[in-house]
Amino acid sequence: MNIELRAVPIVFFEEGDIIIAHCVPLDVSSCGHNLEEARRNVREAIELFLETCDDIGTLNEVLEESGFIRDGENWIPPAVLQVDSLDIAPQ
């Protein structure tokens, strides 16, 4: 597998004492006890996910369906327009 993804958006949030790292475009998550560990773990999770997609022959399809655009050997992720917080109160 010879691809490179640049500037892949990752959202970090707290869940108790754990930091969750979520790659929204690929819907891949991991966690850690601090930001650096969460960042390392989500990078590894994304790499393993991409390797699995490559192994089963679906890598290009998965990236395209996730909004990535191919630029030679590189893939450009979808742009993050805004990160927001909403108040939700089901009736």
Short mmCIF file of C-alpha atoms in Angstrom, two decimals:
data_model
loop_
_atom_site.label_atom_id
_atom_site.label_comp_id
_atom_site.label_asym_id
_atom_site.label_seq_id
_atom_site.Cartn_x
_atom_site.Cartn_y
_atom_site.Cartn_z
CA MET A 1 0.00 0.00 0.00
CA ASN A 2 1.57 3.24 -1.14
CA ILE A 3 -0.77 6.07 -0.19
CA GLU A 4 -0.53 9.10 2.01
CA LEU A 5 -3.35 10.91 3.75
CA ARG A 6 -2.61 14.48 4.82
CA ALA A 7 -4.41 16.64 7.38
CA VAL A 8 -6.99 14.01 8.30
CA PRO A 9 -9.42 15.63 10.75
CA ILE A 10 -9.55 14.09 14.23
CA VAL A 11 -11.96 15.19 16.97
CA PHE A 12 -10.84 14.74 20.59
CA PHE A 13 -13.21 14.68 23.53
CA GLU A 14 -13.25 13.47 27.11
CA GLU A 15 -15.21 10.51 28.38
CA GLY A 16 -14.51 10.33 32.11
CA ASP A 17 -10.74 10.04 32.55
CA ILE A 18 -10.19 8.90 28.96
CA ILE A 19 -9.57 10.98 25.83
CA ILE A 20 -11.47 9.73 22.79
CA ALA A 21 -9.99 10.44 19.35
CA HIS A 22 -12.46 10.11 16.46
CA CYS A 23 -11.59 10.34 12.78
CA VAL A 24 -14.98 11.49 11.55
CA PRO A 25 -14.53 10.94 7.78
CA LEU A 26 -13.48 7.29 8.24
CA ASP A 27 -15.53 6.72 11.42
CA VAL A 28 -12.49 5.24 13.19
CA SER A 29 -11.96 5.89 16.90
CA SER A 30 -9.47 5.08 19.60
CA CYS A 31 -8.59 6.43 23.01
CA GLY A 32 -5.82 7.17 25.48
CA HIS A 33 -5.13 8.52 28.93
CA ASN A 34 -3.87 11.81 27.44
CA LEU A 35 -3.97 13.61 24.07
CA GLU A 36 -0.65 12.24 22.87
CA GLU A 37 -1.61 8.63 23.63
CA ALA A 38 -5.03 9.10 22.02
CA ARG A 39 -3.37 10.64 18.94
CA ARG A 40 -0.90 7.74 18.68
CA ASN A 41 -3.65 5.15 19.13
CA VAL A 42 -6.04 6.66 16.57
CA ARG A 43 -3.20 6.94 14.05
CA GLU A 44 -2.50 3.22 14.52
CA ALA A 45 -6.22 2.37 14.29
CA ILE A 46 -6.55 4.34 11.03
CA GLU A 47 -3.43 2.68 9.60
CA LEU A 48 -4.77 -0.78 10.46
CA PHE A 49 -8.19 0.10 9.01
CA LEU A 50 -6.60 1.30 5.76
CA GLU A 51 -4.36 -1.79 5.55
CA THR A 52 -7.41 -4.03 5.98
CA CYS A 53 -9.29 -2.13 3.28
CA ASP A 54 -6.27 -2.50 0.99
CA ASP A 55 -5.99 -6.24 1.76
CA ILE A 56 -9.61 -6.88 0.79
CA GLY A 57 -9.46 -4.58 -2.24
CA THR A 58 -11.83 -1.84 -1.08
CA LEU A 59 -9.41 0.96 -0.17
CA ASN A 60 -10.16 3.32 -3.08
CA GLU A 61 -13.89 2.76 -2.73
CA VAL A 62 -13.85 3.39 1.03
CA LEU A 63 -11.82 6.59 0.67
CA GLU A 64 -14.03 7.91 -2.13
CA GLU A 65 -17.23 7.11 -0.21
CA SER A 66 -15.73 8.86 2.84
CA GLY A 67 -15.31 12.09 0.86
CA PHE A 68 -11.57 11.89 0.13
CA ILE A 69 -10.33 13.15 -3.24
CA ARG A 70 -7.44 11.45 -4.99
CA ASP A 71 -4.44 13.59 -5.94
CA GLY A 72 -1.85 11.25 -7.49
CA GLU A 73 -0.76 8.89 -4.71
CA ASN A 74 -2.19 11.23 -2.05
CA TRP A 75 -5.75 11.49 -0.83
CA ILE A 76 -7.17 14.83 0.32
CA PRO A 77 -9.66 14.51 3.18
CA PRO A 78 -12.99 16.30 3.22
CA ALA A 79 -12.78 19.78 4.70
CA VAL A 80 -14.08 20.41 8.19
CA LEU A 81 -16.52 23.28 7.90
CA GLN A 82 -17.28 23.74 11.57
CA VAL A 83 -17.15 21.99 14.91
CA ASP A 84 -20.12 22.88 17.04
CA SER A 85 -21.89 21.98 20.27
CA LEU A 86 -25.65 21.64 20.48
CA ASP A 87 -28.08 21.47 23.39
CA ILE A 88 -30.39 18.48 22.93
CA ALA A 89 -33.61 18.08 24.92
CA PRO A 90 -35.85 15.33 23.56
CA GLN A 91 -39.52 15.95 24.25
#
